[in-house]
Amino acid sequence: MAENDKTATLTFDGKDIELPVHSPTVGPDVLDIGKLYGQGGVFTFDPGFTSTAACASTITYIDGEKGELLHRGYPIDQLAEKSHYLEVCYLLLYGELPTADQLEDFENRVTSHTMLHEQMQFFFRGFRRDAHPMAIMVGVVGAMSAFYHDSTDISDPWQREVASIRLVAKMPTIAAWAYKYHIGQPFVYPRNDLDYASNFLRMCFAVPAEDYEVNPILSRAMDRIFTLHADHEQNASTSTVRLASSSGANPFACIAAGIACLWGPAHGGANQAALEMLREIGTPDRIPEFIERAKDKDDPFRLMGFGHRVYKNFDPRAKVMKQSADEVLELLGIDNNPTLQVAKELEEIATHDDYFVEKKLYPNVDFYSGIILDAMGFPTSMFTPIFALARTVGWISQWKEQLSDPAHKIGRPRQLYTGATFRDYVEVENR
Ligand code: SDX
């Protein structure tokens, strides 16, 4: 962060407390409260971290008002159009766009690590067939620490690098095998002659009984969906990975924690919930009924795929995803998809409704992604595993960045205690 001599003064209880101010390369200044408790005997209070920066980072920047998302300075719409997922993985992991040789080497390293230890397939068999694929992913990714002991020592930069490549490389295989197990079909092994997205599609949809040709339209759409989900600043699951990593936990345990957090419907689980909501709405004439429910304070229903903690304008990923949905469905000859019609009508009505305008609720990345994944043949239960697959590189990049900060320490928030004050134990006969 840019050093400066800016300070802020907090006046409290008759005391003036000087707080250092740090300035970013872009975005708001931050007030450093690290010494506030020691100097003033008070904590700050921000349960949802709505105004709290948890770390300094050089990886991703979001401007919620402008609807801008930059990865190492490059805007997401340009990356989605001109780059591809493994190149974006390189950018996130190493900070710069790769040369042709660097990209070829990176892609070869990822491609040659897509297989799982053969013994790991028995983990899948321990689950019920109707287990949610996210339950399987949390379990299997956590179990990787039991198989890849030579890349769990986080103090060794080489082991951190090996763990990073293993996770990026193996997540498609784990997600695809979770799907195959779920539908009772045999596992399909990765192929080194296929690109990352094509490999994933083939492992999901090929069967031993016949040849499978990857549709280039679908693999391009799949790769773009991966790119749009790669990283997103300090969201809930990334913050979970950072907090787990701060205790020194191994990389596989940290990523398993991130997958668990992403599963929630307020976060990565929203893509599954959004499509299920669009299906429940069914036809445009039922949209007003659901908009009224979303506005009703007494109704816990929320318009899934709408709203965002940071974006108070259109989520730039949703814009690209909406364009991709149009292209993919038209190219697949399902452009009169009723769910897409409901989604577009819902977006039109909601983004002109006073409630949504006032609260700045716009479609987010999860609103359109499910429509494309559904058209590609995935069940809704696979939507969040695909999000987790794509976000693994973001989690790992943030994990590496935190570990490379010599000043990093264990995350240990304090609290505003509102419980009982000291009282003596009372024997049961006296209660
Ligand atoms: C992701 O953080 C990230 O970067 C996440 C993500 C990533 O890439 O990692 O972008 C991925 O998680 C996208 C978000 C997916 N979630 C959903 O689509 C679920 C539906 N959205 C909401 O749950 C909500 O909008 C959140 C959780 C996304 C954001 O919640 P905030 O920032 O805590 O906002 P809030 O809940 O305080 O809402 C502010 C107001 C509230 O009304 P009031 O209490 O002020 O009267 O807006 C209302 C909310 O009731 N509101 C909604 C709404 N979202 C917020 N009302 C109806 N429908 C909605 N979707």
GROMACS .gro file of C-alpha atoms and ligand atoms in nm:
model
  491
    1MET     CA    1   0.000   0.000   0.000
    2ALA     CA    2   0.111   0.354  -0.070
    3GLU     CA    3   0.281   0.492   0.244
    4ASN     CA    4   0.174   0.843   0.340
    5ASP     CA    5   0.166   1.062   0.650
    6LYS     CA    6  -0.213   1.087   0.652
    7THR     CA    7  -0.373   1.024   0.991
    8ALA     CA    8  -0.726   1.025   1.132
    9THR     CA    9  -0.812   1.134   1.485
   10LEU     CA   10  -1.069   0.943   1.686
   11THR     CA   11  -1.196   1.140   1.982
   12PHE     CA   12  -1.350   0.915   2.244
   13ASP     CA   13  -1.400   0.939   2.619
   14GLY     CA   14  -1.203   1.265   2.629
   15LYS     CA   15  -0.909   1.104   2.447
   16ASP     CA   16  -0.776   1.179   2.098
   17ILE     CA   17  -0.643   0.866   1.928
   18GLU     CA   18  -0.432   0.909   1.615
   19LEU     CA   19  -0.497   0.639   1.355
   20PRO     CA   20  -0.260   0.588   1.059
   21VAL     CA   21  -0.428   0.606   0.716
   22HIS     CA   22  -0.312   0.380   0.433
   23SER     CA   23  -0.384   0.468   0.070
   24PRO     CA   24  -0.451   0.213  -0.207
   25THR     CA   25  -0.349   0.230  -0.570
   26VAL     CA   26  -0.723   0.264  -0.640
   27GLY     CA   27  -1.027   0.268  -0.409
   28PRO     CA   28  -1.093   0.410  -0.063
   29ASP     CA   29  -0.829   0.492   0.201
   30VAL     CA   30  -0.824   0.267   0.507
   31LEU     CA   31  -0.798   0.367   0.873
   32ASP     CA   32  -0.549   0.137   1.046
   33ILE     CA   33  -0.708   0.042   1.380
   34GLY     CA   34  -0.450  -0.225   1.468
   35LYS     CA   35  -0.339  -0.037   1.778
   36LEU     CA   36  -0.682   0.107   1.870
   37TYR     CA   37  -0.754  -0.137   2.154
   38GLY     CA   38  -0.408  -0.091   2.301
   39GLN     CA   39  -0.431   0.289   2.285
   40GLY     CA   40  -0.800   0.345   2.351
   41GLY     CA   41  -0.932   0.029   2.514
   42VAL     CA   42  -1.210  -0.001   2.256
   43PHE     CA   43  -1.291  -0.236   1.967
   44THR     CA   44  -1.455  -0.146   1.637
   45PHE     CA   45  -1.782  -0.322   1.557
   46ASP     CA   46  -1.870  -0.439   1.203
   47PRO     CA   47  -2.037  -0.788   1.211
   48GLY     CA   48  -2.085  -0.825   0.832
   49PHE     CA   49  -1.753  -0.653   0.754
   50THR     CA   50  -1.946  -0.394   0.550
   51SER     CA   51  -1.678  -0.129   0.619
   52THR     CA   52  -1.378  -0.342   0.710
   53ALA     CA   53  -1.072  -0.421   0.501
   54ALA     CA   54  -0.927  -0.749   0.629
   55CYS     CA   55  -0.602  -0.740   0.431
   56ALA     CA   56  -0.397  -0.567   0.166
   57SER     CA   57  -0.414  -0.742  -0.172
   58THR     CA   58  -0.285  -0.696  -0.526
   59ILE     CA   59  -0.500  -0.962  -0.694
   60THR     CA   60  -0.854  -0.834  -0.764
   61TYR     CA   61  -1.021  -0.495  -0.741
   62ILE     CA   62  -1.396  -0.426  -0.757
   63ASP     CA   63  -1.554  -0.084  -0.799
   64GLY     CA   64  -1.913  -0.146  -0.688
   65GLU     CA   65  -2.043   0.190  -0.809
   66LYS     CA   66  -1.887   0.165  -1.157
   67GLY     CA   67  -1.958  -0.208  -1.188
   68GLU     CA   68  -1.588  -0.272  -1.256
   69LEU     CA   69  -1.392  -0.592  -1.183
   70LEU     CA   70  -1.015  -0.602  -1.242
   71HIS     CA   71  -0.785  -0.903  -1.210
   72ARG     CA   72  -0.430  -0.773  -1.164
   73GLY     CA   73  -0.559  -0.457  -1.337
   74TYR     CA   74  -0.716  -0.629  -1.639
   75PRO     CA   75  -1.099  -0.580  -1.675
   76ILE     CA   76  -1.311  -0.894  -1.661
   77ASP     CA   77  -1.495  -0.822  -1.987
   78GLN     CA   78  -1.165  -0.810  -2.181
   79LEU     CA   79  -1.037  -1.126  -2.010
   80ALA     CA   80  -1.366  -1.308  -2.079
   81GLU     CA   81  -1.353  -1.210  -2.445
   82LYS     CA   82  -0.980  -1.228  -2.525
   83SER     CA   83  -0.822  -1.465  -2.270
   84HIS     CA   84  -0.905  -1.814  -2.145
   85TYR     CA   85  -0.932  -1.970  -1.803
   86LEU     CA   86  -0.584  -2.120  -1.763
   87GLU     CA   87  -0.425  -1.794  -1.878
   88VAL     CA   88  -0.637  -1.610  -1.617
   89CYS     CA   89  -0.523  -1.870  -1.362
   90TYR     CA   90  -0.161  -1.784  -1.445
   91LEU     CA   91  -0.240  -1.412  -1.414
   92LEU     CA   92  -0.404  -1.456  -1.073
   93LEU     CA   93  -0.133  -1.690  -0.940
   94TYR     CA   94   0.177  -1.508  -1.066
   95GLY     CA   95   0.063  -1.147  -1.119
   96GLU     CA   96   0.130  -1.098  -1.491
   97LEU     CA   97  -0.005  -1.230  -1.821
   98PRO     CA   98   0.226  -1.513  -1.933
   99THR     CA   99   0.450  -1.518  -2.237
  100ALA     CA  100   0.371  -1.794  -2.487
  101ASP     CA  101   0.641  -2.017  -2.336
  102GLN     CA  102   0.526  -1.949  -1.978
  103LEU     CA  103   0.167  -2.029  -2.074
  104GLU     CA  104   0.264  -2.352  -2.250
  105ASP     CA  105   0.470  -2.464  -1.948
  106PHE     CA  106   0.186  -2.378  -1.707
  107GLU     CA  107  -0.077  -2.555  -1.914
  108ASN     CA  108   0.146  -2.862  -1.940
  109ARG     CA  109   0.198  -2.866  -1.562
  110VAL     CA  110  -0.176  -2.841  -1.498
  111THR     CA  111  -0.266  -3.097  -1.767
  112SER     CA  112  -0.021  -3.353  -1.630
  113HIS     CA  113  -0.171  -3.335  -1.279
  114THR     CA  114  -0.542  -3.384  -1.357
  115MET     CA  115  -0.556  -3.745  -1.236
  116LEU     CA  116  -0.644  -3.831  -0.874
  117HIS     CA  117  -0.460  -4.088  -0.663
  118GLU     CA  118  -0.642  -4.407  -0.765
  119GLN     CA  119  -0.724  -4.487  -0.402
  120MET     CA  120  -0.923  -4.161  -0.374
  121GLN     CA  121  -1.204  -4.294  -0.589
  122PHE     CA  122  -1.316  -4.505  -0.294
  123PHE     CA  123  -1.399  -4.186  -0.102
  124PHE     CA  124  -1.679  -4.119  -0.350
  125ARG     CA  125  -1.823  -4.466  -0.290
  126GLY     CA  126  -1.866  -4.390   0.078
  127PHE     CA  127  -2.138  -4.135  -0.001
  128ARG     CA  128  -2.505  -4.210  -0.067
  129ARG     CA  129  -2.583  -4.177  -0.437
  130ASP     CA  130  -2.815  -3.886  -0.362
  131ALA     CA  131  -2.545  -3.693  -0.172
  132HIS     CA  132  -2.520  -3.331  -0.289
  133PRO     CA  133  -2.202  -3.302  -0.503
  134MET     CA  134  -2.089  -3.015  -0.279
  135ALA     CA  135  -2.087  -3.254   0.019
  136ILE     CA  136  -1.865  -3.487  -0.184
  137MET     CA  137  -1.633  -3.204  -0.289
  138VAL     CA  138  -1.586  -3.079   0.067
  139GLY     CA  139  -1.499  -3.433   0.177
  140VAL     CA  140  -1.275  -3.532  -0.111
  141VAL     CA  141  -1.081  -3.204  -0.126
  142GLY     CA  142  -1.021  -3.215   0.249
  143ALA     CA  143  -0.904  -3.576   0.211
  144MET     CA  144  -0.640  -3.470  -0.044
  145SER     CA  145  -0.426  -3.376   0.259
  146ALA     CA  146  -0.419  -3.750   0.338
  147PHE     CA  147  -0.277  -3.835  -0.005
  148TYR     CA  148  -0.050  -3.550  -0.104
  149HIS     CA  149   0.168  -3.520   0.207
  150ASP     CA  150   0.456  -3.388  -0.005
  151SER     CA  151   0.266  -3.060  -0.064
  152THR     CA  152   0.120  -2.979   0.278
  153ASP     CA  153   0.415  -2.796   0.439
  154ILE     CA  154   0.309  -2.433   0.392
  155SER     CA  155   0.651  -2.302   0.502
  156ASP     CA  156   0.806  -2.453   0.186
  157PRO     CA  157   0.748  -2.232  -0.125
  158TRP     CA  158   0.799  -2.532  -0.353
  159GLN     CA  159   0.531  -2.734  -0.170
  160ARG     CA  160   0.296  -2.434  -0.190
  161GLU     CA  161   0.352  -2.425  -0.566
  162VAL     CA  162   0.292  -2.800  -0.604
  163ALA     CA  163  -0.028  -2.781  -0.397
  164SER     CA  164  -0.149  -2.488  -0.611
  165ILE     CA  165  -0.102  -2.678  -0.936
  166ARG     CA  166  -0.255  -2.997  -0.793
  167LEU     CA  167  -0.569  -2.814  -0.678
  168VAL     CA  168  -0.625  -2.623  -1.004
  169ALA     CA  169  -0.559  -2.943  -1.201
  170LYS     CA  170  -0.766  -3.187  -0.995
  171MET     CA  171  -1.080  -2.988  -0.916
  172PRO     CA  172  -1.242  -3.064  -1.256
  173THR     CA  173  -1.181  -3.437  -1.202
  174ILE     CA  174  -1.324  -3.422  -0.848
  175ALA     CA  175  -1.631  -3.223  -0.961
  176ALA     CA  176  -1.691  -3.448  -1.264
  177TRP     CA  177  -1.653  -3.767  -1.056
  178ALA     CA  178  -1.895  -3.627  -0.794
  179TYR     CA  179  -2.144  -3.582  -1.078
  180LYS     CA  180  -2.081  -3.927  -1.227
  181TYR     CA  181  -2.118  -4.093  -0.886
  182HIS     CA  182  -2.443  -3.895  -0.829
  183ILE     CA  183  -2.598  -4.026  -1.152
  184GLY     CA  184  -2.462  -4.380  -1.118
  185GLN     CA  185  -2.232  -4.370  -1.421
  186PRO     CA  186  -1.866  -4.487  -1.429
  187PHE     CA  187  -1.590  -4.236  -1.371
  188VAL     CA  188  -1.430  -4.097  -1.687
  189TYR     CA  189  -1.058  -4.030  -1.664
  190PRO     CA  190  -0.907  -3.698  -1.782
  191ARG     CA  191  -0.736  -3.684  -2.121
  192ASN     CA  192  -0.413  -3.487  -2.178
  193ASP     CA  193  -0.499  -3.407  -2.540
  194LEU     CA  194  -0.799  -3.193  -2.435
  195ASP     CA  195  -0.805  -2.835  -2.308
  196TYR     CA  196  -0.920  -2.768  -1.951
  197ALA     CA  197  -1.288  -2.697  -2.021
  198SER     CA  198  -1.321  -2.973  -2.284
  199ASN     CA  199  -1.164  -3.221  -2.043
  200PHE     CA  200  -1.420  -3.130  -1.777
  201LEU     CA  201  -1.715  -3.159  -2.015
  202ARG     CA  202  -1.594  -3.496  -2.140
  203MET     CA  203  -1.542  -3.630  -1.785
  204CYS     CA  204  -1.900  -3.520  -1.707
  205PHE     CA  205  -2.084  -3.632  -2.018
  206ALA     CA  206  -1.885  -3.912  -2.186
  207VAL     CA  207  -1.979  -4.278  -2.125
  208PRO     CA  208  -1.758  -4.581  -2.199
  209ALA     CA  209  -2.021  -4.720  -2.436
  210GLU     CA  210  -1.962  -4.463  -2.710
  211ASP     CA  211  -1.725  -4.196  -2.836
  212TYR     CA  212  -1.781  -3.841  -2.712
  213GLU     CA  213  -1.695  -3.532  -2.914
  214VAL     CA  214  -1.680  -3.207  -2.714
  215ASN     CA  215  -1.898  -2.936  -2.871
  216PRO     CA  216  -1.662  -2.635  -2.919
  217ILE     CA  217  -1.949  -2.395  -2.845
  218LEU     CA  218  -2.002  -2.558  -2.507
  219SER     CA  219  -1.633  -2.578  -2.420
  220ARG     CA  220  -1.589  -2.207  -2.502
  221ALA     CA  221  -1.894  -2.123  -2.288
  222MET     CA  222  -1.769  -2.348  -2.008
  223ASP     CA  223  -1.424  -2.186  -2.018
  224ARG     CA  224  -1.584  -1.840  -2.005
  225ILE     CA  225  -1.796  -1.941  -1.704
  226PHE     CA  226  -1.479  -2.058  -1.529
  227THR     CA  227  -1.311  -1.723  -1.606
  228LEU     CA  228  -1.608  -1.522  -1.476
  229HIS     CA  229  -1.596  -1.707  -1.142
  230ALA     CA  230  -1.218  -1.716  -1.090
  231ASP     CA  231  -1.173  -1.461  -0.811
  232HIS     CA  232  -1.363  -1.180  -0.643
  233GLU     CA  233  -1.171  -0.992  -0.368
  234GLN     CA  234  -1.245  -1.084  -0.006
  235ASN     CA  235  -1.586  -1.253  -0.047
  236ALA     CA  236  -1.714  -1.488   0.222
  237SER     CA  237  -1.546  -1.807   0.093
  238THR     CA  238  -1.214  -1.635   0.018
  239SER     CA  239  -1.218  -1.480   0.365
  240THR     CA  240  -1.284  -1.831   0.501
  241VAL     CA  241  -0.980  -1.965   0.316
  242ARG     CA  242  -0.764  -1.680   0.448
  243LEU     CA  243  -0.883  -1.730   0.805
  244ALA     CA  244  -0.827  -2.107   0.788
  245SER     CA  245  -0.483  -2.049   0.639
  246SER     CA  246  -0.391  -1.800   0.914
  247SER     CA  247  -0.380  -2.090   1.165
  248GLY     CA  248  -0.126  -2.273   0.946
  249ALA     CA  249  -0.375  -2.532   0.815
  250ASN     CA  250  -0.265  -2.720   0.503
  251PRO     CA  251  -0.385  -2.594   0.161
  252PHE     CA  252  -0.631  -2.878   0.103
  253ALA     CA  253  -0.802  -2.817   0.439
  254CYS     CA  254  -0.821  -2.443   0.361
  255ILE     CA  255  -0.980  -2.499   0.020
  256ALA     CA  256  -1.226  -2.751   0.170
  257ALA     CA  257  -1.328  -2.476   0.414
  258GLY     CA  258  -1.378  -2.237   0.123
  259ILE     CA  259  -1.597  -2.491  -0.059
  260ALA     CA  260  -1.809  -2.535   0.254
  261CYS     CA  261  -1.866  -2.160   0.282
  262LEU     CA  262  -1.938  -2.116  -0.089
  263TRP     CA  263  -2.219  -2.372  -0.062
  264GLY     CA  264  -2.453  -2.130   0.117
  265PRO     CA  265  -2.746  -1.992  -0.091
  266ALA     CA  266  -2.648  -1.634  -0.004
  267HIS     CA  267  -2.312  -1.697  -0.174
  268GLY     CA  268  -2.215  -1.959  -0.431
  269GLY     CA  269  -2.530  -2.163  -0.375
  270ALA     CA  270  -2.729  -1.878  -0.530
  271ASN     CA  271  -2.678  -2.007  -0.884
  272GLN     CA  272  -2.868  -2.327  -0.798
  273ALA     CA  273  -3.130  -2.128  -0.603
  274ALA     CA  274  -3.168  -1.871  -0.885
  275LEU     CA  275  -3.250  -2.129  -1.150
  276GLU     CA  276  -3.486  -2.313  -0.916
  277MET     CA  277  -3.657  -1.980  -0.850
  278LEU     CA  278  -3.689  -1.904  -1.224
  279ARG     CA  279  -3.841  -2.249  -1.275
  280GLU     CA  280  -4.082  -2.192  -0.984
  281ILE     CA  281  -4.190  -1.860  -1.140
  282GLY     CA  282  -4.240  -2.054  -1.462
  283THR     CA  283  -4.409  -1.785  -1.674
  284PRO     CA  284  -4.369  -1.405  -1.696
  285ASP     CA  285  -4.722  -1.342  -1.565
  286ARG     CA  286  -4.618  -1.480  -1.224
  287ILE     CA  287  -4.324  -1.240  -1.186
  288PRO     CA  288  -4.517  -0.964  -0.997
  289GLU     CA  289  -4.618  -1.219  -0.730
  290PHE     CA  290  -4.251  -1.305  -0.662
  291ILE     CA  291  -4.137  -0.943  -0.671
  292GLU     CA  292  -4.398  -0.858  -0.407
  293ARG     CA  293  -4.274  -1.150  -0.192
  294ALA     CA  294  -3.913  -1.027  -0.227
  295LYS     CA  295  -4.023  -0.682  -0.104
  296ASP     CA  296  -4.227  -0.820   0.187
  297LYS     CA  297  -4.027  -0.778   0.511
  298ASP     CA  298  -4.225  -1.064   0.669
  299ASP     CA  299  -4.138  -1.302   0.388
  300PRO     CA  300  -3.784  -1.451   0.401
  301PHE     CA  301  -3.798  -1.497   0.022
  302ARG     CA  302  -3.530  -1.309  -0.168
  303LEU     CA  303  -3.487  -1.273  -0.542
  304MET     CA  304  -3.201  -1.518  -0.589
  305GLY     CA  305  -2.931  -1.395  -0.826
  306PHE     CA  306  -3.008  -1.035  -0.732
  307GLY     CA  307  -2.815  -0.800  -0.508
  308HIS     CA  308  -2.454  -0.787  -0.400
  309ARG     CA  309  -2.256  -0.659  -0.103
  310VAL     CA  310  -2.021  -0.463  -0.326
  311TYR     CA  311  -2.190  -0.407  -0.663
  312LYS     CA  312  -2.442  -0.126  -0.636
  313ASN     CA  313  -2.459  -0.124  -1.013
  314PHE     CA  314  -2.469  -0.408  -1.266
  315ASP     CA  315  -2.231  -0.697  -1.184
  316PRO     CA  316  -2.002  -0.688  -1.491
  317ARG     CA  317  -1.990  -1.068  -1.485
  318ALA     CA  318  -2.369  -1.082  -1.518
  319LYS     CA  319  -2.345  -0.866  -1.829
  320VAL     CA  320  -2.100  -1.106  -1.995
  321MET     CA  321  -2.295  -1.409  -1.871
  322LYS     CA  322  -2.622  -1.269  -2.016
  323GLN     CA  323  -2.455  -1.220  -2.356
  324SER     CA  324  -2.310  -1.571  -2.336
  325ALA     CA  325  -2.652  -1.714  -2.248
  326ASP     CA  326  -2.802  -1.554  -2.559
  327GLU     CA  327  -2.520  -1.688  -2.779
  328VAL     CA  328  -2.511  -2.041  -2.635
  329LEU     CA  329  -2.886  -2.093  -2.639
  330GLU     CA  330  -2.917  -1.960  -2.993
  331LEU     CA  331  -2.626  -2.174  -3.116
  332LEU     CA  332  -2.784  -2.474  -2.946
  333GLY     CA  333  -3.114  -2.391  -3.109
  334ILE     CA  334  -3.297  -2.338  -2.778
  335ASP     CA  335  -3.322  -1.960  -2.798
  336ASN     CA  336  -3.691  -1.967  -2.707
  337ASN     CA  337  -3.591  -2.111  -2.369
  338PRO     CA  338  -3.882  -2.022  -2.135
  339THR     CA  339  -3.652  -1.989  -1.833
  340LEU     CA  340  -3.437  -1.736  -2.020
  341GLN     CA  341  -3.750  -1.544  -2.116
  342VAL     CA  342  -3.862  -1.534  -1.752
  343ALA     CA  343  -3.509  -1.424  -1.647
  344LYS     CA  344  -3.500  -1.137  -1.895
  345GLU     CA  345  -3.853  -1.027  -1.807
  346LEU     CA  346  -3.774  -1.050  -1.435
  347GLU     CA  347  -3.458  -0.844  -1.482
  348GLU     CA  348  -3.650  -0.580  -1.679
  349ILE     CA  349  -3.929  -0.552  -1.421
  350ALA     CA  350  -3.707  -0.573  -1.109
  351THR     CA  351  -3.449  -0.321  -1.225
  352HIS     CA  352  -3.728  -0.066  -1.282
  353ASP     CA  353  -3.910  -0.135  -0.954
  354ASP     CA  354  -3.863   0.139  -0.691
  355TYR     CA  355  -3.769  -0.111  -0.417
  356PHE     CA  356  -3.486  -0.266  -0.621
  357VAL     CA  357  -3.373   0.068  -0.761
  358GLU     CA  358  -3.364   0.225  -0.414
  359LYS     CA  359  -3.171  -0.070  -0.266
  360LYS     CA  360  -2.951  -0.091  -0.577
  361LEU     CA  361  -3.030  -0.457  -0.640
  362TYR     CA  362  -2.914  -0.575  -0.981
  363PRO     CA  363  -2.857  -0.922  -1.128
  364ASN     CA  364  -2.531  -1.074  -1.008
  365VAL     CA  365  -2.307  -1.344  -1.151
  366ASP     CA  366  -2.547  -1.616  -1.039
  367PHE     CA  367  -2.854  -1.487  -1.219
  368TYR     CA  368  -2.773  -1.604  -1.571
  369SER     CA  369  -2.508  -1.871  -1.513
  370GLY     CA  370  -2.764  -2.136  -1.423
  371ILE     CA  371  -2.947  -2.087  -1.752
  372ILE     CA  372  -2.633  -2.168  -1.949
  373LEU     CA  373  -2.536  -2.461  -1.726
  374ASP     CA  374  -2.889  -2.598  -1.753
  375ALA     CA  375  -2.876  -2.570  -2.134
  376MET     CA  376  -2.541  -2.753  -2.129
  377GLY     CA  377  -2.707  -3.047  -1.953
  378PHE     CA  378  -2.597  -2.997  -1.592
  379PRO     CA  379  -2.845  -3.059  -1.308
  380THR     CA  380  -2.886  -2.765  -1.067
  381SER     CA  381  -2.695  -2.962  -0.801
  382MET     CA  382  -2.380  -2.924  -1.017
  383PHE     CA  383  -2.399  -2.544  -1.044
  384THR     CA  384  -2.219  -2.465  -0.718
  385PRO     CA  385  -1.955  -2.738  -0.765
  386ILE     CA  386  -1.872  -2.568  -1.098
  387PHE     CA  387  -1.847  -2.234  -0.914
  388ALA     CA  388  -1.614  -2.401  -0.658
  389LEU     CA  389  -1.403  -2.554  -0.938
  390ALA     CA  390  -1.357  -2.213  -1.101
  391ARG     CA  391  -1.299  -2.022  -0.775
  392THR     CA  392  -1.026  -2.259  -0.654
  393VAL     CA  393  -0.761  -2.056  -0.839
  394GLY     CA  394  -0.882  -1.740  -0.665
  395TRP     CA  395  -0.877  -1.904  -0.324
  396ILE     CA  396  -0.527  -2.042  -0.391
  397SER     CA  397  -0.396  -1.706  -0.519
  398GLN     CA  398  -0.526  -1.530  -0.208
  399TRP     CA  399  -0.388  -1.812   0.012
  400LYS     CA  400  -0.042  -1.775  -0.148
  401GLU     CA  401  -0.054  -1.397  -0.112
  402GLN     CA  402  -0.137  -1.420   0.257
  403LEU     CA  403   0.140  -1.673   0.327
  404SER     CA  404   0.394  -1.460   0.141
  405ASP     CA  405   0.322  -1.165   0.375
  406PRO     CA  406   0.584  -1.192   0.653
  407ALA     CA  407   0.358  -0.981   0.879
  408HIS     CA  408   0.061  -1.217   0.852
  409LYS     CA  409  -0.072  -1.354   1.181
  410ILE     CA  410  -0.357  -1.573   1.298
  411GLY     CA  411  -0.697  -1.410   1.246
  412ARG     CA  412  -0.870  -1.372   1.580
  413PRO     CA  413  -1.160  -1.116   1.587
  414ARG     CA  414  -1.292  -0.986   1.920
  415GLN     CA  415  -1.660  -0.927   2.007
  416LEU     CA  416  -1.921  -0.706   2.169
  417TYR     CA  417  -2.018  -0.924   2.465
  418THR     CA  418  -2.383  -0.890   2.564
  419GLY     CA  419  -2.419  -1.203   2.778
  420ALA     CA  420  -2.443  -1.261   3.156
  421THR     CA  421  -2.181  -1.102   3.382
  422PHE     CA  422  -1.995  -1.302   3.652
  423ARG     CA  423  -2.217  -1.524   3.870
  424ASP     CA  424  -2.149  -1.824   4.099
  425TYR     CA  425  -2.257  -2.180   4.015
  426VAL     CA  426  -2.593  -2.288   4.165
  427GLU     CA  427  -2.642  -2.654   4.264
  428VAL     CA  428  -2.935  -2.820   4.094
  429GLU     CA  429  -3.133  -2.858   4.418
  430ASN     CA  430  -3.122  -2.478   4.462
  431ARG     CA  431  -3.237  -2.382   4.110
  432SDX     C1  432  -2.207  -1.420  -0.474
  432SDX     O1  433  -1.912  -1.128  -0.212
  432SDX     C2  434  -1.895  -1.168  -0.333
  432SDX     O2  435  -1.815  -1.120  -0.410
  432SDX     C3  436  -1.983  -1.287  -0.370
  432SDX     C4  437  -1.976  -1.332  -0.516
  432SDX     C5  438  -1.840  -1.386  -0.551
  432SDX     O3  439  -1.807  -1.386  -0.670
  432SDX     O4  440  -1.771  -1.439  -0.458
  432SDX     O5  441  -2.006  -1.221  -0.600
  432SDX     C6  442  -2.076  -1.443  -0.542
  432SDX     O6  443  -2.223  -1.465  -0.363
  432SDX     C7  444  -2.311  -1.331  -0.539
  432SDX     C8  445  -2.437  -1.312  -0.451
  432SDX     C9  446  -2.525  -1.437  -0.467
  432SDX     N1  447  -2.636  -1.432  -0.368
  432SDX    C10  448  -2.762  -1.415  -0.409
  432SDX     O7  449  -2.797  -1.389  -0.524
  432SDX    C11  450  -2.865  -1.433  -0.297
  432SDX    C12  451  -2.965  -1.316  -0.300
  432SDX     N2  452  -2.893  -1.193  -0.262
  432SDX    C13  453  -2.900  -1.155  -0.122
  432SDX     O8  454  -2.896  -1.261  -0.031
  432SDX    C14  455  -2.807  -1.037  -0.091
  432SDX     O9  456  -2.824  -0.945  -0.191
  432SDX    C15  457  -2.658  -1.062  -0.073
  432SDX    C16  458  -2.632  -1.164   0.030
  432SDX    C17  459  -2.597  -1.101  -0.203
  432SDX    C18  460  -2.596  -0.928  -0.027
  432SDX    O10  461  -2.647  -0.904   0.098
  432SDX     P1  462  -2.600  -0.773   0.182
  432SDX    O11  463  -2.495  -0.696   0.114
  432SDX    O12  464  -2.571  -0.818   0.320
  432SDX    O13  465  -2.722  -0.684   0.174
  432SDX     P2  466  -2.843  -0.695   0.271
  432SDX    O14  467  -2.879  -0.840   0.289
  432SDX    O15  468  -2.814  -0.613   0.391
  432SDX    O16  469  -2.960  -0.629   0.184
  432SDX    C19  470  -2.973  -0.488   0.181
  432SDX    C20  471  -3.121  -0.466   0.163
  432SDX    C21  472  -3.205  -0.544   0.266
  432SDX    O17  473  -3.324  -0.473   0.287
  432SDX     P3  474  -3.333  -0.381   0.424
  432SDX    O18  475  -3.305  -0.474   0.539
  432SDX    O19  476  -3.227  -0.273   0.407
  432SDX    O20  477  -3.476  -0.328   0.420
  432SDX    O21  478  -3.162  -0.519   0.033
  432SDX    C22  479  -3.253  -0.627   0.052
  432SDX    C23  480  -3.241  -0.672   0.196
  432SDX    O22  481  -3.365  -0.725   0.242
  432SDX     N3  482  -3.212  -0.731  -0.040
  432SDX    C24  483  -3.294  -0.803  -0.114
  432SDX    C25  484  -3.213  -0.888  -0.189
  432SDX     N4  485  -3.084  -0.866  -0.159
  432SDX    C26  486  -3.085  -0.769  -0.065
  432SDX     N5  487  -3.430  -0.805  -0.123
  432SDX    C27  488  -3.481  -0.894  -0.211
  432SDX     N6  489  -3.409  -0.979  -0.290
  432SDX    C28  490  -3.275  -0.978  -0.280
  432SDX     N7  491  -3.204  -1.060  -0.355
   0.00000   0.00000   0.00000
